[in-house]
Amino acid sequence: MNRQERYEYGMKVLEQVDGEAGQRVVDSLADVSPELGHQVVAWAFGDMYARPELPPRDRQLITLGVLTALGGCEIELEVHINAALNVGLAPSEISEALLHSAVYCGMPRAINATLVAKKVFGGRGLLPITNAG
Amino acid sequence: MNRQERYEYGMKVLEQVDGEAGQRVVDSLADVSPELGHQVVAWAFGDMYARPELPPRDRQLITLGVLTALGGCEIELEVHINAALNVGLAPSEISEALLHSAVYCGMPRAINATLVAKKVFGGRGLLPITNAG
Amino acid sequence: MNRQERYEYGMKVLEQVDGEAGQRVVDSLADVSPELGHQVVAWAFGDMYARPELPPRDRQLITLGVLTALGGCEIELEVHINAALNVGLAPSEISEALLHSAVYCGMPRAINATLVAKKVFGGRGLLPITNAG
Amino acid sequence: MNRQERYEYGMKVLEQVDGEAGQRVVDSLADVSPELGHQVVAWAFGDMYARPELPPRDRQLITLGVLTALGGCEIELEVHINAALNVGLAPSEISEALLHSAVYCGMPRAINATLVAKKVFGGRGLLPITNAG
Amino acid sequence: MNRQERYEYGMKVLEQVDGEAGQRVVDSLADVSPELGHQVVAWAFGDMYARPELPPRDRQLITLGVLTALGGCEIELEVHINAALNVGLAPSEISEALLHSAVYCGMPRAINATLVAKKVFGGRGLLPITNAG
Amino acid sequence: MNRQERYEYGMKVLEQVDGEAGQRVVDSLADVSPELGHQVVAWAFGDMYARPELPPRDRQLITLGVLTALGGCEIELEVHINAALNVGLAPSEISEALLHSAVYCGMPRAINATLVAKKVFGGRGLLPITNAG
């Protein structure tokens, strides 16, 4: 695949996973760092995310762990909590994943990520969550 | 103690230390991750914070160090700077604690935490601080 | 459950998941911080890990993401890569999970975690991995 | 130099590099931690930044790398992306520096820093950038 | 004070606090970055640590919190756990401080720091600790 | 370029920059995560590092800033301090870059990175450094 084809392939993967939220982040980079937008699409989604070695649901669990631990990634967590719902994780599973993270990266990071989940769930009419208490 | 008793005991500790600010964070978790709210109260406050091996003032100094170093914990710093005042740290001691952190985690983290302190101190009529310049 | 029962319950969970590697970490804490050892067992495993909302395989994927992102957690990664194998993740899935993390926390963290995986896999006769290239 | 002279010398360096954006951060510290403001000026700029061993352009490249990797430093990135422009880095070089960081600290940190660059570039009429795609 | 006097003053503070462990770190920098060694002594100890706004015991609690949260600071933790003992913190208080940190930065960081404490306490004949379980 | 050609191109870039130290890291990944090794070469070096928008010397300054700030990246710092020397940075400039980082990410991270530089410089007969005190 050439550069343009790699981009188009990555965009198909991104659309399936992140939907509009991911597209908005890429669009926001167009006038300041088009190459970063290209790499997010062509490399992160086209080369890496698309690999069949792990299914999307597993990838989102890992991604939630990484983003929660990093901290300061509210924008990206919003994209990936939407993505987590899109690939089949239930809201209660997502909340549990963030709760689980608290053991390893502490309460503040878990609280911050959970408040992003609250925003995403609320926007999709998924609050209050069920089966997680 | 059973689960409910552990929660109630932790809530008493939380109320003495964090007051309304801590309660608001726990309330905000109720519809998205009630178990995380439970663990903050029953475990973090009831099991850990309440231990007599260190007094509350010492615990807040450690907590300020951890939260400043982590970064991206403005919500939690607001709770714990209020708590630091509640357990007897003077505003000038809190500012000094954050200044001291700069040596070990750098100026940006210390500046960010200090701007949260400014917000908390301002809300409680404690600005300008005295004795710290 | 009382304190001792909570510990014993957590130890059963830990043994199923982490096996000897986890036990060694807890043992190493006995003379310096017995309460930290207690909390790892009774709280992290007994209260948190044992919750049925997510199965162990999912919890290990999240844990691998968190520990890789944190960095400097070679000791804990060794425990949890062993645990990941114990709960059914294939070596190639573990390597892929760490590769996936590179997108979100960068190449160095992913390389460091992968070198821990290499050590664990080697010790269990699982190198070279198959199906991941 | 005495304490006041060290401050005045540091302020001259800060004015050349950071301009108004740096001054605003120092001013915001005056009523909450005047000593932190003093140390930013007298030590960070007067003692450290002013050393001739590396020119300002090199120092800004390093600073962009550190602040991007730390995360949660949007306030400081805004100051230092302005500073980077002031000491001669082109917008396309700054975007490339943040893109380069993605390899080592991951896509989310690079995206966050790039969105701060977008804000700074926009405020100075420098969008869209040229020569970086 | 001139540059040399600031260094000598800082060295007196360092000797009181960190003793030989701190001196060894400064010595190790002499041939690779003498200015970093100078800044550790003259600025970190002479300008910052020596300020009377907080006593040494408080400063060590904050420092333990910061270093535990940062992770990857085993060398510095070894210096500062020694320092914590030197300024009057009991081994059981230090272990409790690290246990307390676990709430905010997670179990792995607390375990890693506690294993450094174990090494320091062992070297000074202070194991097993008493009064902390 | 196809996958193999991208790898070969990246390897040429890596050889020019990192030399043997980089090659050793890639080799160490071969049996545990060949795809991570491929991505380091083909993507990090072939796609990203090779871009002409910034010269190698600038890229190494940024990389030193990122790796110092991340912490726990001794393996990667060893590779990139060698690389920094290979692309024309003097030992005194590298030490100064790490000293500069201390302002933004604190003394411990700067000390740790400087001790890696000491190891690399020593191995290449470049100690004591000159012109940096």
PDB file of C-alpha atoms in Angstrom, chain B:
ATOM      1  CA  MET B   1     -17.589  -4.767  60.675  1.00  0.00           C
ATOM      2  CA  ASN B   2     -19.749  -5.624  57.672  1.00  0.00           C
ATOM      3  CA  ARG B   3     -19.699  -3.791  54.373  1.00  0.00           C
ATOM      4  CA  GLN B   4     -22.230  -1.146  55.411  1.00  0.00           C
ATOM      5  CA  GLU B   5     -20.532  -0.551  58.757  1.00  0.00           C
ATOM      6  CA  ARG B   6     -17.175  -0.160  57.050  1.00  0.00           C
ATOM      7  CA  TYR B   7     -18.737   2.449  54.765  1.00  0.00           C
ATOM      8  CA  GLU B   8     -20.282   4.365  57.646  1.00  0.00           C
ATOM      9  CA  TYR B   9     -17.056   4.352  59.604  1.00  0.00           C
ATOM     10  CA  GLY B  10     -15.113   5.591  56.577  1.00  0.00           C
ATOM     11  CA  MET B  11     -17.673   8.326  55.979  1.00  0.00           C
ATOM     12  CA  LYS B  12     -17.118   9.624  59.509  1.00  0.00           C
ATOM     13  CA  VAL B  13     -13.371   9.844  58.849  1.00  0.00           C
ATOM     14  CA  LEU B  14     -13.934  11.505  55.477  1.00  0.00           C
ATOM     15  CA  GLU B  15     -16.272  14.093  56.987  1.00  0.00           C
ATOM     16  CA  GLN B  16     -13.717  15.050  59.613  1.00  0.00           C
ATOM     17  CA  VAL B  17     -10.960  15.422  57.047  1.00  0.00           C
ATOM     18  CA  ASP B  18     -12.313  16.447  53.669  1.00  0.00           C
ATOM     19  CA  GLY B  19     -15.692  17.860  54.558  1.00  0.00           C
ATOM     20  CA  GLU B  20     -17.988  18.831  51.711  1.00  0.00           C
ATOM     21  CA  ALA B  21     -15.352  18.711  48.997  1.00  0.00           C
ATOM     22  CA  GLY B  22     -14.735  14.999  49.507  1.00  0.00           C
ATOM     23  CA  GLN B  23     -18.424  14.257  49.774  1.00  0.00           C
ATOM     24  CA  ARG B  24     -19.037  15.933  46.421  1.00  0.00           C
ATOM     25  CA  VAL B  25     -16.503  13.676  44.688  1.00  0.00           C
ATOM     26  CA  VAL B  26     -18.085  10.558  46.197  1.00  0.00           C
ATOM     27  CA  ASP B  27     -21.577  11.775  45.221  1.00  0.00           C
ATOM     28  CA  SER B  28     -20.441  12.358  41.644  1.00  0.00           C
ATOM     29  CA  LEU B  29     -19.500   8.682  41.360  1.00  0.00           C
ATOM     30  CA  ALA B  30     -22.885   7.331  42.520  1.00  0.00           C
ATOM     31  CA  ASP B  31     -24.470   6.752  39.132  1.00  0.00           C
ATOM     32  CA  VAL B  32     -21.362   5.704  37.208  1.00  0.00           C
ATOM     33  CA  SER B  33     -19.287   3.643  39.654  1.00  0.00           C
ATOM     34  CA  PRO B  34     -20.912   3.196  43.057  1.00  0.00           C
ATOM     35  CA  GLU B  35     -18.245   0.656  43.976  1.00  0.00           C
ATOM     36  CA  LEU B  36     -15.464   3.192  43.393  1.00  0.00           C
ATOM     37  CA  GLY B  37     -17.321   5.594  45.669  1.00  0.00           C
ATOM     38  CA  HIS B  38     -17.651   2.813  48.229  1.00  0.00           C
ATOM     39  CA  GLN B  39     -13.939   1.980  48.083  1.00  0.00           C
ATOM     40  CA  VAL B  40     -12.902   5.625  48.453  1.00  0.00           C
ATOM     41  CA  VAL B  41     -14.983   5.846  51.616  1.00  0.00           C
ATOM     42  CA  ALA B  42     -14.673   2.381  53.159  1.00  0.00           C
ATOM     43  CA  TRP B  43     -11.125   1.506  52.144  1.00  0.00           C
ATOM     44  CA  ALA B  44      -9.203   4.753  51.552  1.00  0.00           C
ATOM     45  CA  PHE B  45     -10.689   6.550  54.541  1.00  0.00           C
ATOM     46  CA  GLY B  46     -12.016   3.783  56.785  1.00  0.00           C
ATOM     47  CA  ASP B  47      -9.144   1.297  56.448  1.00  0.00           C
ATOM     48  CA  MET B  48      -6.157   3.411  55.511  1.00  0.00           C
ATOM     49  CA  TYR B  49      -6.534   7.047  56.511  1.00  0.00           C
ATOM     50  CA  ALA B  50      -7.938   6.166  59.941  1.00  0.00           C
ATOM     51  CA  ARG B  51      -4.901   4.154  60.992  1.00  0.00           C
ATOM     52  CA  PRO B  52      -3.286   5.757  64.047  1.00  0.00           C
ATOM     53  CA  GLU B  53       0.311   5.200  62.896  1.00  0.00           C
ATOM     54  CA  LEU B  54       0.432   8.705  61.403  1.00  0.00           C
ATOM     55  CA  PRO B  55      -1.680  11.725  62.359  1.00  0.00           C
ATOM     56  CA  PRO B  56      -3.830  13.509  59.743  1.00  0.00           C
ATOM     57  CA  ARG B  57      -1.425  16.443  59.357  1.00  0.00           C
ATOM     58  CA  ASP B  58       1.387  14.070  58.348  1.00  0.00           C
ATOM     59  CA  ARG B  59      -0.923  12.214  55.964  1.00  0.00           C
ATOM     60  CA  GLN B  60      -1.842  15.436  54.197  1.00  0.00           C
ATOM     61  CA  LEU B  61       1.812  16.387  53.694  1.00  0.00           C
ATOM     62  CA  ILE B  62       2.427  13.016  52.044  1.00  0.00           C
ATOM     63  CA  THR B  63      -0.753  13.311  49.993  1.00  0.00           C
ATOM     64  CA  LEU B  64       0.200  16.777  48.762  1.00  0.00           C
ATOM     65  CA  GLY B  65       3.560  15.375  47.657  1.00  0.00           C
ATOM     66  CA  VAL B  66       1.996  12.457  45.805  1.00  0.00           C
ATOM     67  CA  LEU B  67      -0.739  14.486  44.069  1.00  0.00           C
ATOM     68  CA  THR B  68       1.670  17.238  43.045  1.00  0.00           C
ATOM     69  CA  ALA B  69       4.063  14.687  41.567  1.00  0.00           C
ATOM     70  CA  LEU B  70       1.350  12.778  39.713  1.00  0.00           C
ATOM     71  CA  GLY B  71       0.045  15.845  37.924  1.00  0.00           C
ATOM     72  CA  GLY B  72      -3.372  16.074  36.345  1.00  0.00           C
ATOM     73  CA  CYS B  73      -5.018  15.710  39.774  1.00  0.00           C
ATOM     74  CA  GLU B  74      -6.569  19.166  40.114  1.00  0.00           C
ATOM     75  CA  ILE B  75      -9.881  17.741  41.372  1.00  0.00           C
ATOM     76  CA  GLU B  76      -8.165  15.695  44.058  1.00  0.00           C
ATOM     77  CA  LEU B  77      -5.745  18.471  44.992  1.00  0.00           C
ATOM     78  CA  GLU B  78      -8.702  20.768  45.597  1.00  0.00           C
ATOM     79  CA  VAL B  79     -10.157  18.204  48.006  1.00  0.00           C
ATOM     80  CA  HIS B  80      -6.853  17.607  49.758  1.00  0.00           C
ATOM     81  CA  ILE B  81      -5.760  21.242  50.031  1.00  0.00           C
ATOM     82  CA  ASN B  82      -9.066  21.847  51.751  1.00  0.00           C
ATOM     83  CA  ALA B  83      -8.335  18.804  53.901  1.00  0.00           C
ATOM     84  CA  ALA B  84      -4.852  20.087  54.677  1.00  0.00           C
ATOM     85  CA  LEU B  85      -6.364  23.303  56.016  1.00  0.00           C
ATOM     86  CA  ASN B  86      -8.950  21.302  57.960  1.00  0.00           C
ATOM     87  CA  VAL B  87      -6.320  19.231  59.781  1.00  0.00           C
ATOM     88  CA  GLY B  88      -4.267  22.224  60.823  1.00  0.00           C
ATOM     89  CA  LEU B  89      -1.767  23.091  58.113  1.00  0.00           C
ATOM     90  CA  ALA B  90      -1.417  26.841  57.627  1.00  0.00           C
ATOM     91  CA  PRO B  91      -1.714  28.243  54.092  1.00  0.00           C
ATOM     92  CA  SER B  92       1.942  29.223  54.215  1.00  0.00           C
ATOM     93  CA  GLU B  93       2.899  25.651  55.140  1.00  0.00           C
ATOM     94  CA  ILE B  94       0.874  24.280  52.232  1.00  0.00           C
ATOM     95  CA  SER B  95       2.503  26.695  49.785  1.00  0.00           C
ATOM     96  CA  GLU B  96       5.888  25.750  51.208  1.00  0.00           C
ATOM     97  CA  ALA B  97       5.094  22.036  50.785  1.00  0.00           C
ATOM     98  CA  LEU B  98       4.334  22.604  47.115  1.00  0.00           C
ATOM     99  CA  LEU B  99       7.453  24.750  46.705  1.00  0.00           C
ATOM    100  CA  HIS B 100       9.492  21.955  48.284  1.00  0.00           C
ATOM    101  CA  SER B 101       8.023  19.478  45.800  1.00  0.00           C
ATOM    102  CA  ALA B 102       9.470  21.544  42.940  1.00  0.00           C
ATOM    103  CA  VAL B 103      12.946  20.276  43.806  1.00  0.00           C
ATOM    104  CA  TYR B 104      11.872  16.698  43.199  1.00  0.00           C
ATOM    105  CA  CYS B 105       9.195  16.882  40.500  1.00  0.00           C
ATOM    106  CA  GLY B 106      10.003  20.164  38.768  1.00  0.00           C
ATOM    107  CA  MET B 107       8.571  23.643  38.497  1.00  0.00           C
ATOM    108  CA  PRO B 108       5.525  22.934  36.280  1.00  0.00           C
ATOM    109  CA  ARG B 109       3.961  20.390  38.645  1.00  0.00           C
ATOM    110  CA  ALA B 110       4.608  22.740  41.600  1.00  0.00           C
ATOM    111  CA  ILE B 111       3.104  25.711  39.755  1.00  0.00           C
ATOM    112  CA  ASN B 112       0.001  23.735  38.791  1.00  0.00           C
ATOM    113  CA  ALA B 113      -0.574  22.566  42.355  1.00  0.00           C
ATOM    114  CA  THR B 114       0.030  26.066  43.706  1.00  0.00           C
ATOM    115  CA  LEU B 115      -2.615  27.491  41.382  1.00  0.00           C
ATOM    116  CA  VAL B 116      -5.097  24.994  42.852  1.00  0.00           C
ATOM    117  CA  ALA B 117      -4.048  26.147  46.324  1.00  0.00           C
ATOM    118  CA  LYS B 118      -4.660  29.727  45.214  1.00  0.00           C
ATOM    119  CA  LYS B 119      -8.205  28.803  44.218  1.00  0.00           C
ATOM    120  CA  VAL B 120      -8.883  27.026  47.523  1.00  0.00           C
ATOM    121  CA  PHE B 121      -7.280  29.738  49.664  1.00  0.00           C
ATOM    122  CA  GLY B 122      -9.183  32.421  47.747  1.00  0.00           C
ATOM    123  CA  GLY B 123     -12.489  30.638  48.324  1.00  0.00           C
ATOM    124  CA  ARG B 124     -11.802  30.590  52.057  1.00  0.00           C
ATOM    125  CA  GLY B 125     -10.634  34.214  52.295  1.00  0.00           C
ATOM    126  CA  LEU B 126      -7.019  33.258  52.996  1.00  0.00           C
ATOM    127  CA  LEU B 127      -5.221  35.335  50.371  1.00  0.00           C
ATOM    128  CA  PRO B 128      -2.683  36.805  50.332  1.00  0.00           C
ATOM    129  CA  ILE B 129      -0.841  34.256  52.425  1.00  0.00           C
ATOM    130  CA  THR B 130       1.507  35.584  55.057  1.00  0.00           C
ATOM    131  CA  ASN B 131       4.885  34.372  56.385  1.00  0.00           C
ATOM    132  CA  ALA B 132       5.904  32.453  53.299  1.00  0.00           C
ATOM    133  CA  GLY B 133       7.954  34.989  51.326  1.00  0.00           C
TER     134      GLY B 133
END
